[in-house]
């Protein structure tokens, strides 16, 4: 999970999913600026509950900026990087201050973005083949997948189930 003030916690449509179902993680970031892609300057989108957020490039990273009420507590946005795995398909990385990184899969489909933030539901055989370790936290609903290298994430994106199960759809409002 991202640190409490991290971007994924504030990613409105994904916060509950990440808090309950687990996510893709690595001990250290697997994507660096040299290998990141920047397919847009700014993208605004709306989640299934109608909350709007903006993903904006600032220098060599993206930041997620939520449209919040004036009474909301501000937070420092965490840098995000995108790695292109295929045309219109990406892995998004958030690196925390602790050094751990969290990932979600994102695929653009016209005016929609399909996101897969959780590893629950992926067959154990697939995870084992890619050397991805899954951990379930006791009696909770948390089920994290620990990835050792970028090739494992890229390999995981090749399985059709990554885009069919446990996904959320975001409506893209604007992109430049």
mmCIF file with all atom_site columns, C-alpha atoms in Angstrom:
data_model
loop_
_atom_site.group_PDB
_atom_site.id
_atom_site.type_symbol
_atom_site.label_atom_id
_atom_site.label_alt_id
_atom_site.label_comp_id
_atom_site.label_asym_id
_atom_site.label_entity_id
_atom_site.label_seq_id
_atom_site.pdbx_PDB_ins_code
_atom_site.Cartn_x
_atom_site.Cartn_y
_atom_site.Cartn_z
_atom_site.occupancy
_atom_site.B_iso_or_equiv
_atom_site.pdbx_formal_charge
_atom_site.auth_seq_id
_atom_site.auth_comp_id
_atom_site.auth_asym_id
_atom_site.auth_atom_id
_atom_site.pdbx_PDB_model_num
ATOM 1   C CA . UNK A 1 1   ? 0.000   0.000   0.000   1.00 0.00 ? 1   UNK A CA 1
ATOM 2   C CA . UNK A 1 2   ? 1.050   3.560   -0.506  1.00 0.00 ? 2   UNK A CA 1
ATOM 3   C CA . UNK A 1 3   ? 1.928   5.581   2.544   1.00 0.00 ? 3   UNK A CA 1
ATOM 4   C CA . UNK A 1 4   ? -1.120  7.243   4.191   1.00 0.00 ? 4   UNK A CA 1
ATOM 5   C CA . UNK A 1 5   ? -0.604  10.554  2.361   1.00 0.00 ? 5   UNK A CA 1
ATOM 6   C CA . UNK A 1 6   ? 0.352   8.879   -0.905  1.00 0.00 ? 6   UNK A CA 1
ATOM 7   C CA . UNK A 1 7   ? -1.243  9.412   -4.266  1.00 0.00 ? 7   UNK A CA 1
ATOM 8   C CA . UNK A 1 8   ? -2.943  6.032   -4.481  1.00 0.00 ? 8   UNK A CA 1
ATOM 9   C CA . UNK A 1 9   ? -4.717  6.625   -1.182  1.00 0.00 ? 9   UNK A CA 1
ATOM 10  C CA . UNK A 1 10  ? -6.056  9.836   -2.693  1.00 0.00 ? 10  UNK A CA 1
ATOM 11  C CA . UNK A 1 11  ? -6.855  8.275   -6.050  1.00 0.00 ? 11  UNK A CA 1
ATOM 12  C CA . UNK A 1 12  ? -10.591 8.524   -5.429  1.00 0.00 ? 12  UNK A CA 1
ATOM 13  C CA . UNK A 1 13  ? -11.869 5.570   -7.425  1.00 0.00 ? 13  UNK A CA 1
ATOM 14  C CA . UNK A 1 14  ? -9.095  3.250   -6.274  1.00 0.00 ? 14  UNK A CA 1
ATOM 15  C CA . UNK A 1 15  ? -8.633  4.055   -2.599  1.00 0.00 ? 15  UNK A CA 1
ATOM 16  C CA . UNK A 1 16  ? -11.170 1.600   -1.277  1.00 0.00 ? 16  UNK A CA 1
ATOM 17  C CA . UNK A 1 17  ? -10.059 -1.127  -3.658  1.00 0.00 ? 17  UNK A CA 1
ATOM 18  C CA . UNK A 1 18  ? -6.420  -0.728  -2.646  1.00 0.00 ? 18  UNK A CA 1
ATOM 19  C CA . UNK A 1 19  ? -7.267  -0.595  1.045   1.00 0.00 ? 19  UNK A CA 1
ATOM 20  C CA . UNK A 1 20  ? -9.291  -3.804  0.907   1.00 0.00 ? 20  UNK A CA 1
ATOM 21  C CA . UNK A 1 21  ? -7.864  -5.949  -1.827  1.00 0.00 ? 21  UNK A CA 1
ATOM 22  C CA . UNK A 1 22  ? -4.114  -5.449  -2.013  1.00 0.00 ? 22  UNK A CA 1
ATOM 23  C CA . UNK A 1 23  ? -1.838  -4.244  -4.727  1.00 0.00 ? 23  UNK A CA 1
ATOM 24  C CA . UNK A 1 24  ? 1.289   -4.804  -6.783  1.00 0.00 ? 24  UNK A CA 1
ATOM 25  C CA . UNK A 1 25  ? 4.481   -3.792  -4.946  1.00 0.00 ? 25  UNK A CA 1
ATOM 26  C CA . UNK A 1 26  ? 8.254   -3.922  -5.161  1.00 0.00 ? 26  UNK A CA 1
ATOM 27  C CA . UNK A 1 27  ? 10.932  -3.280  -2.551  1.00 0.00 ? 27  UNK A CA 1
ATOM 28  C CA . UNK A 1 28  ? 12.440  -0.538  -4.757  1.00 0.00 ? 28  UNK A CA 1
ATOM 29  C CA . UNK A 1 29  ? 11.183  1.339   -7.837  1.00 0.00 ? 29  UNK A CA 1
ATOM 30  C CA . UNK A 1 30  ? 11.432  -0.660  -11.071 1.00 0.00 ? 30  UNK A CA 1
ATOM 31  C CA . UNK A 1 31  ? 10.793  2.254   -13.446 1.00 0.00 ? 31  UNK A CA 1
ATOM 32  C CA . UNK A 1 32  ? 13.191  5.174   -13.764 1.00 0.00 ? 32  UNK A CA 1
ATOM 33  C CA . UNK A 1 33  ? 12.904  8.500   -15.598 1.00 0.00 ? 33  UNK A CA 1
ATOM 34  C CA . UNK A 1 34  ? 15.090  7.246   -18.464 1.00 0.00 ? 34  UNK A CA 1
ATOM 35  C CA . UNK A 1 35  ? 12.579  4.488   -19.293 1.00 0.00 ? 35  UNK A CA 1
ATOM 36  C CA . UNK A 1 36  ? 9.371   6.354   -18.486 1.00 0.00 ? 36  UNK A CA 1
ATOM 37  C CA . UNK A 1 37  ? 6.941   7.500   -21.187 1.00 0.00 ? 37  UNK A CA 1
ATOM 38  C CA . UNK A 1 38  ? 5.053   10.783  -21.280 1.00 0.00 ? 38  UNK A CA 1
ATOM 39  C CA . UNK A 1 39  ? 2.062   10.284  -23.608 1.00 0.00 ? 39  UNK A CA 1
ATOM 40  C CA . UNK A 1 40  ? 0.296   13.480  -22.505 1.00 0.00 ? 40  UNK A CA 1
ATOM 41  C CA . UNK A 1 41  ? 0.841   16.703  -20.561 1.00 0.00 ? 41  UNK A CA 1
ATOM 42  C CA . UNK A 1 42  ? -2.452  16.707  -18.669 1.00 0.00 ? 42  UNK A CA 1
ATOM 43  C CA . UNK A 1 43  ? -5.375  14.318  -18.419 1.00 0.00 ? 43  UNK A CA 1
ATOM 44  C CA . UNK A 1 44  ? -8.513  14.889  -16.398 1.00 0.00 ? 44  UNK A CA 1
ATOM 45  C CA . UNK A 1 45  ? -10.808 12.005  -15.606 1.00 0.00 ? 45  UNK A CA 1
ATOM 46  C CA . UNK A 1 46  ? -13.861 11.061  -13.584 1.00 0.00 ? 46  UNK A CA 1
ATOM 47  C CA . UNK A 1 47  ? -14.327 7.873   -11.591 1.00 0.00 ? 47  UNK A CA 1
ATOM 48  C CA . UNK A 1 48  ? -17.494 5.784   -11.323 1.00 0.00 ? 48  UNK A CA 1
ATOM 49  C CA . UNK A 1 49  ? -18.690 7.908   -8.387  1.00 0.00 ? 49  UNK A CA 1
ATOM 50  C CA . UNK A 1 50  ? -18.290 11.154  -10.351 1.00 0.00 ? 50  UNK A CA 1
ATOM 51  C CA . UNK A 1 51  ? -15.166 12.427  -8.559  1.00 0.00 ? 51  UNK A CA 1
ATOM 52  C CA . UNK A 1 52  ? -12.774 14.296  -10.845 1.00 0.00 ? 52  UNK A CA 1
ATOM 53  C CA . UNK A 1 53  ? -8.964  14.258  -10.738 1.00 0.00 ? 53  UNK A CA 1
ATOM 54  C CA . UNK A 1 54  ? -6.171  15.514  -12.986 1.00 0.00 ? 54  UNK A CA 1
ATOM 55  C CA . UNK A 1 55  ? -2.932  13.729  -13.855 1.00 0.00 ? 55  UNK A CA 1
ATOM 56  C CA . UNK A 1 56  ? -0.413  16.419  -14.794 1.00 0.00 ? 56  UNK A CA 1
ATOM 57  C CA . UNK A 1 57  ? 3.179   16.202  -15.989 1.00 0.00 ? 57  UNK A CA 1
ATOM 58  C CA . UNK A 1 58  ? 5.551   18.362  -13.994 1.00 0.00 ? 58  UNK A CA 1
ATOM 59  C CA . UNK A 1 59  ? 9.124   17.959  -15.209 1.00 0.00 ? 59  UNK A CA 1
ATOM 60  C CA . UNK A 1 60  ? 10.057  14.275  -15.451 1.00 0.00 ? 60  UNK A CA 1
ATOM 61  C CA . UNK A 1 61  ? 7.111   12.972  -13.398 1.00 0.00 ? 61  UNK A CA 1
ATOM 62  C CA . UNK A 1 62  ? 3.341   13.080  -13.229 1.00 0.00 ? 62  UNK A CA 1
ATOM 63  C CA . UNK A 1 63  ? 1.349   14.237  -10.233 1.00 0.00 ? 63  UNK A CA 1
ATOM 64  C CA . UNK A 1 64  ? -2.245  13.383  -9.424  1.00 0.00 ? 64  UNK A CA 1
ATOM 65  C CA . UNK A 1 65  ? -4.186  16.489  -8.477  1.00 0.00 ? 65  UNK A CA 1
ATOM 66  C CA . UNK A 1 66  ? -7.652  15.963  -7.088  1.00 0.00 ? 66  UNK A CA 1
ATOM 67  C CA . UNK A 1 67  ? -10.408 18.478  -7.416  1.00 0.00 ? 67  UNK A CA 1
ATOM 68  C CA . UNK A 1 68  ? -11.277 18.858  -3.756  1.00 0.00 ? 68  UNK A CA 1
ATOM 69  C CA . UNK A 1 69  ? -13.345 21.105  -1.610  1.00 0.00 ? 69  UNK A CA 1
ATOM 70  C CA . UNK A 1 70  ? -11.569 24.149  -0.140  1.00 0.00 ? 70  UNK A CA 1
ATOM 71  C CA . UNK A 1 71  ? -11.849 22.508  3.299   1.00 0.00 ? 71  UNK A CA 1
ATOM 72  C CA . UNK A 1 72  ? -9.895  19.402  2.294   1.00 0.00 ? 72  UNK A CA 1
ATOM 73  C CA . UNK A 1 73  ? -6.505  18.852  3.868   1.00 0.00 ? 73  UNK A CA 1
ATOM 74  C CA . UNK A 1 74  ? -3.818  19.450  1.216   1.00 0.00 ? 74  UNK A CA 1
ATOM 75  C CA . UNK A 1 75  ? -1.186  16.796  0.574   1.00 0.00 ? 75  UNK A CA 1
ATOM 76  C CA . UNK A 1 76  ? 2.076   16.749  -1.285  1.00 0.00 ? 76  UNK A CA 1
ATOM 77  C CA . UNK A 1 77  ? 1.533   14.762  -4.483  1.00 0.00 ? 77  UNK A CA 1
ATOM 78  C CA . UNK A 1 78  ? 3.724   11.723  -4.926  1.00 0.00 ? 78  UNK A CA 1
ATOM 79  C CA . UNK A 1 79  ? 5.662   11.479  -8.202  1.00 0.00 ? 79  UNK A CA 1
ATOM 80  C CA . UNK A 1 80  ? 4.264   8.974   -10.685 1.00 0.00 ? 80  UNK A CA 1
ATOM 81  C CA . UNK A 1 81  ? 5.971   7.422   -13.695 1.00 0.00 ? 81  UNK A CA 1
ATOM 82  C CA . UNK A 1 82  ? 4.426   5.602   -16.653 1.00 0.00 ? 82  UNK A CA 1
ATOM 83  C CA . UNK A 1 83  ? 6.057   2.702   -18.456 1.00 0.00 ? 83  UNK A CA 1
ATOM 84  C CA . UNK A 1 84  ? 4.589   1.780   -21.850 1.00 0.00 ? 84  UNK A CA 1
ATOM 85  C CA . UNK A 1 85  ? 3.978   -1.971  -22.181 1.00 0.00 ? 85  UNK A CA 1
ATOM 86  C CA . UNK A 1 86  ? 2.069   -1.740  -25.490 1.00 0.00 ? 86  UNK A CA 1
ATOM 87  C CA . UNK A 1 87  ? 0.251   0.926   -27.472 1.00 0.00 ? 87  UNK A CA 1
ATOM 88  C CA . UNK A 1 88  ? -2.125  2.685   -25.036 1.00 0.00 ? 88  UNK A CA 1
ATOM 89  C CA . UNK A 1 89  ? -1.169  0.289   -22.190 1.00 0.00 ? 89  UNK A CA 1
ATOM 90  C CA . UNK A 1 90  ? 0.977   1.332   -19.258 1.00 0.00 ? 90  UNK A CA 1
ATOM 91  C CA . UNK A 1 91  ? 2.259   0.438   -15.840 1.00 0.00 ? 91  UNK A CA 1
ATOM 92  C CA . UNK A 1 92  ? 1.992   3.368   -13.425 1.00 0.00 ? 92  UNK A CA 1
ATOM 93  C CA . UNK A 1 93  ? 4.497   3.479   -10.563 1.00 0.00 ? 93  UNK A CA 1
ATOM 94  C CA . UNK A 1 94  ? 4.284   5.387   -7.310  1.00 0.00 ? 94  UNK A CA 1
ATOM 95  C CA . UNK A 1 95  ? 7.514   5.304   -5.298  1.00 0.00 ? 95  UNK A CA 1
ATOM 96  C CA . UNK A 1 96  ? 7.066   6.034   -1.607  1.00 0.00 ? 96  UNK A CA 1
ATOM 97  C CA . UNK A 1 97  ? 9.523   7.805   0.664   1.00 0.00 ? 97  UNK A CA 1
ATOM 98  C CA . UNK A 1 98  ? 10.257  4.440   2.307   1.00 0.00 ? 98  UNK A CA 1
ATOM 99  C CA . UNK A 1 99  ? 11.666  3.184   -1.000  1.00 0.00 ? 99  UNK A CA 1
ATOM 100 C CA . UNK A 1 100 ? 8.856   0.730   -1.723  1.00 0.00 ? 100 UNK A CA 1
ATOM 101 C CA . UNK A 1 101 ? 6.918   1.190   -4.975  1.00 0.00 ? 101 UNK A CA 1
ATOM 102 C CA . UNK A 1 102 ? 3.299   0.443   -5.858  1.00 0.00 ? 102 UNK A CA 1
ATOM 103 C CA . UNK A 1 103 ? 1.976   -0.259  -9.366  1.00 0.00 ? 103 UNK A CA 1
ATOM 104 C CA . UNK A 1 104 ? -1.270  -0.234  -11.274 1.00 0.00 ? 104 UNK A CA 1
ATOM 105 C CA . UNK A 1 105 ? -1.969  -1.274  -14.851 1.00 0.00 ? 105 UNK A CA 1
ATOM 106 C CA . UNK A 1 106 ? -3.656  1.315   -17.089 1.00 0.00 ? 106 UNK A CA 1
ATOM 107 C CA . UNK A 1 107 ? -5.057  0.828   -20.584 1.00 0.00 ? 107 UNK A CA 1
ATOM 108 C CA . UNK A 1 108 ? -6.623  3.606   -22.621 1.00 0.00 ? 108 UNK A CA 1
ATOM 109 C CA . UNK A 1 109 ? -9.653  2.581   -24.646 1.00 0.00 ? 109 UNK A CA 1
ATOM 110 C CA . UNK A 1 110 ? -10.989 5.612   -26.529 1.00 0.00 ? 110 UNK A CA 1
ATOM 111 C CA . UNK A 1 111 ? -12.354 8.065   -23.974 1.00 0.00 ? 111 UNK A CA 1
ATOM 112 C CA . UNK A 1 112 ? -11.990 5.582   -21.113 1.00 0.00 ? 112 UNK A CA 1
ATOM 113 C CA . UNK A 1 113 ? -9.096  4.345   -19.025 1.00 0.00 ? 113 UNK A CA 1
ATOM 114 C CA . UNK A 1 114 ? -9.302  0.806   -17.669 1.00 0.00 ? 114 UNK A CA 1
ATOM 115 C CA . UNK A 1 115 ? -7.236  0.396   -14.499 1.00 0.00 ? 115 UNK A CA 1
ATOM 116 C CA . UNK A 1 116 ? -6.213  -2.740  -12.645 1.00 0.00 ? 116 UNK A CA 1
ATOM 117 C CA . UNK A 1 117 ? -4.804  -1.800  -9.241  1.00 0.00 ? 117 UNK A CA 1
ATOM 118 C CA . UNK A 1 118 ? -5.148  -5.138  -7.429  1.00 0.00 ? 118 UNK A CA 1
ATOM 119 C CA . UNK A 1 119 ? -3.519  -8.525  -7.702  1.00 0.00 ? 119 UNK A CA 1
ATOM 120 C CA . UNK A 1 120 ? -6.347  -10.510 -6.117  1.00 0.00 ? 120 UNK A CA 1
ATOM 121 C CA . UNK A 1 121 ? -7.916  -12.895 -8.614  1.00 0.00 ? 121 UNK A CA 1
ATOM 122 C CA . UNK A 1 122 ? -4.789  -13.668 -10.595 1.00 0.00 ? 122 UNK A CA 1
ATOM 123 C CA . UNK A 1 123 ? -4.183  -17.395 -10.743 1.00 0.00 ? 123 UNK A CA 1
ATOM 124 C CA . UNK A 1 124 ? -1.377  -18.701 -8.542  1.00 0.00 ? 124 UNK A CA 1
ATOM 125 C CA . UNK A 1 125 ? 0.118   -20.507 -11.549 1.00 0.00 ? 125 UNK A CA 1
ATOM 126 C CA . UNK A 1 126 ? 0.500   -17.211 -13.416 1.00 0.00 ? 126 UNK A CA 1
ATOM 127 C CA . UNK A 1 127 ? 2.121   -15.554 -10.399 1.00 0.00 ? 127 UNK A CA 1
ATOM 128 C CA . UNK A 1 128 ? 4.473   -18.502 -9.879  1.00 0.00 ? 128 UNK A CA 1
ATOM 129 C CA . UNK A 1 129 ? 5.471   -18.537 -13.573 1.00 0.00 ? 129 UNK A CA 1
ATOM 130 C CA . UNK A 1 130 ? 6.461   -14.864 -13.330 1.00 0.00 ? 130 UNK A CA 1
ATOM 131 C CA . UNK A 1 131 ? 8.196   -15.269 -9.948  1.00 0.00 ? 131 UNK A CA 1
ATOM 132 C CA . UNK A 1 132 ? 5.693   -12.935 -8.247  1.00 0.00 ? 132 UNK A CA 1
ATOM 133 C CA . UNK A 1 133 ? 5.183   -13.609 -4.559  1.00 0.00 ? 133 UNK A CA 1
ATOM 134 C CA . UNK A 1 134 ? 1.680   -13.179 -3.183  1.00 0.00 ? 134 UNK A CA 1
ATOM 135 C CA . UNK A 1 135 ? 1.047   -12.521 0.487   1.00 0.00 ? 135 UNK A CA 1
ATOM 136 C CA . UNK A 1 136 ? -2.235  -12.483 2.322   1.00 0.00 ? 136 UNK A CA 1
ATOM 137 C CA . UNK A 1 137 ? -2.235  -10.502 5.551   1.00 0.00 ? 137 UNK A CA 1
ATOM 138 C CA . UNK A 1 138 ? -3.787  -12.677 8.250   1.00 0.00 ? 138 UNK A CA 1
ATOM 139 C CA . UNK A 1 139 ? -7.557  -12.350 8.616   1.00 0.00 ? 139 UNK A CA 1
ATOM 140 C CA . UNK A 1 140 ? -7.736  -9.132  6.586   1.00 0.00 ? 140 UNK A CA 1
ATOM 141 C CA . UNK A 1 141 ? -8.701  -8.657  2.959   1.00 0.00 ? 141 UNK A CA 1
ATOM 142 C CA . UNK A 1 142 ? -5.215  -7.436  2.037   1.00 0.00 ? 142 UNK A CA 1
ATOM 143 C CA . UNK A 1 143 ? -3.539  -9.563  -0.610  1.00 0.00 ? 143 UNK A CA 1
ATOM 144 C CA . UNK A 1 144 ? -0.326  -8.044  -1.969  1.00 0.00 ? 144 UNK A CA 1
ATOM 145 C CA . UNK A 1 145 ? 1.807   -9.232  -4.864  1.00 0.00 ? 145 UNK A CA 1
ATOM 146 C CA . UNK A 1 146 ? 5.550   -8.555  -4.604  1.00 0.00 ? 146 UNK A CA 1
ATOM 147 C CA . UNK A 1 147 ? 7.394   -8.156  -7.877  1.00 0.00 ? 147 UNK A CA 1
ATOM 148 C CA . UNK A 1 148 ? 11.180  -8.419  -8.163  1.00 0.00 ? 148 UNK A CA 1
ATOM 149 C CA . UNK A 1 149 ? 11.683  -7.000  -11.646 1.00 0.00 ? 149 UNK A CA 1
ATOM 150 C CA . UNK A 1 150 ? 9.947   -5.009  -14.355 1.00 0.00 ? 150 UNK A CA 1
ATOM 151 C CA . UNK A 1 151 ? 9.837   -8.020  -16.686 1.00 0.00 ? 151 UNK A CA 1
ATOM 152 C CA . UNK A 1 152 ? 7.434   -9.749  -14.284 1.00 0.00 ? 152 UNK A CA 1
ATOM 153 C CA . UNK A 1 153 ? 5.016   -6.799  -14.482 1.00 0.00 ? 153 UNK A CA 1
ATOM 154 C CA . UNK A 1 154 ? 5.354   -6.665  -18.269 1.00 0.00 ? 154 UNK A CA 1
ATOM 155 C CA . UNK A 1 155 ? 4.715   -10.416 -18.445 1.00 0.00 ? 155 UNK A CA 1
ATOM 156 C CA . UNK A 1 156 ? 1.672   -10.101 -16.223 1.00 0.00 ? 156 UNK A CA 1
ATOM 157 C CA . UNK A 1 157 ? 0.200   -7.486  -18.564 1.00 0.00 ? 157 UNK A CA 1
ATOM 158 C CA . UNK A 1 158 ? 0.245   -10.079 -21.377 1.00 0.00 ? 158 UNK A CA 1
ATOM 159 C CA . UNK A 1 159 ? -2.377  -12.244 -19.642 1.00 0.00 ? 159 UNK A CA 1
ATOM 160 C CA . UNK A 1 160 ? -5.955  -11.369 -20.727 1.00 0.00 ? 160 UNK A CA 1
ATOM 161 C CA . UNK A 1 161 ? -7.287  -11.741 -17.168 1.00 0.00 ? 161 UNK A CA 1
ATOM 162 C CA . UNK A 1 162 ? -5.324  -8.679  -16.071 1.00 0.00 ? 162 UNK A CA 1
ATOM 163 C CA . UNK A 1 163 ? -7.744  -6.554  -18.117 1.00 0.00 ? 163 UNK A CA 1
ATOM 164 C CA . UNK A 1 164 ? -10.956 -8.490  -17.466 1.00 0.00 ? 164 UNK A CA 1
ATOM 165 C CA . UNK A 1 165 ? -11.134 -9.042  -13.722 1.00 0.00 ? 165 UNK A CA 1
ATOM 166 C CA . UNK A 1 166 ? -10.884 -6.597  -10.815 1.00 0.00 ? 166 UNK A CA 1
ATOM 167 C CA . UNK A 1 167 ? -10.747 -3.508  -13.033 1.00 0.00 ? 167 UNK A CA 1
ATOM 168 C CA . UNK A 1 168 ? -12.220 -0.029  -12.702 1.00 0.00 ? 168 UNK A CA 1
ATOM 169 C CA . UNK A 1 169 ? -13.190 2.268   -15.553 1.00 0.00 ? 169 UNK A CA 1
ATOM 170 C CA . UNK A 1 170 ? -12.407 5.987   -15.555 1.00 0.00 ? 170 UNK A CA 1
ATOM 171 C CA . UNK A 1 171 ? -14.036 8.422   -17.955 1.00 0.00 ? 171 UNK A CA 1
ATOM 172 C CA . UNK A 1 172 ? -11.401 10.622  -19.636 1.00 0.00 ? 172 UNK A CA 1
ATOM 173 C CA . UNK A 1 173 ? -12.760 14.174  -19.653 1.00 0.00 ? 173 UNK A CA 1
ATOM 174 C CA . UNK A 1 174 ? -9.865  15.886  -21.409 1.00 0.00 ? 174 UNK A CA 1
ATOM 175 C CA . UNK A 1 175 ? -6.351  15.105  -22.541 1.00 0.00 ? 175 UNK A CA 1
ATOM 176 C CA . UNK A 1 176 ? -3.605  17.305  -23.938 1.00 0.00 ? 176 UNK A CA 1
#
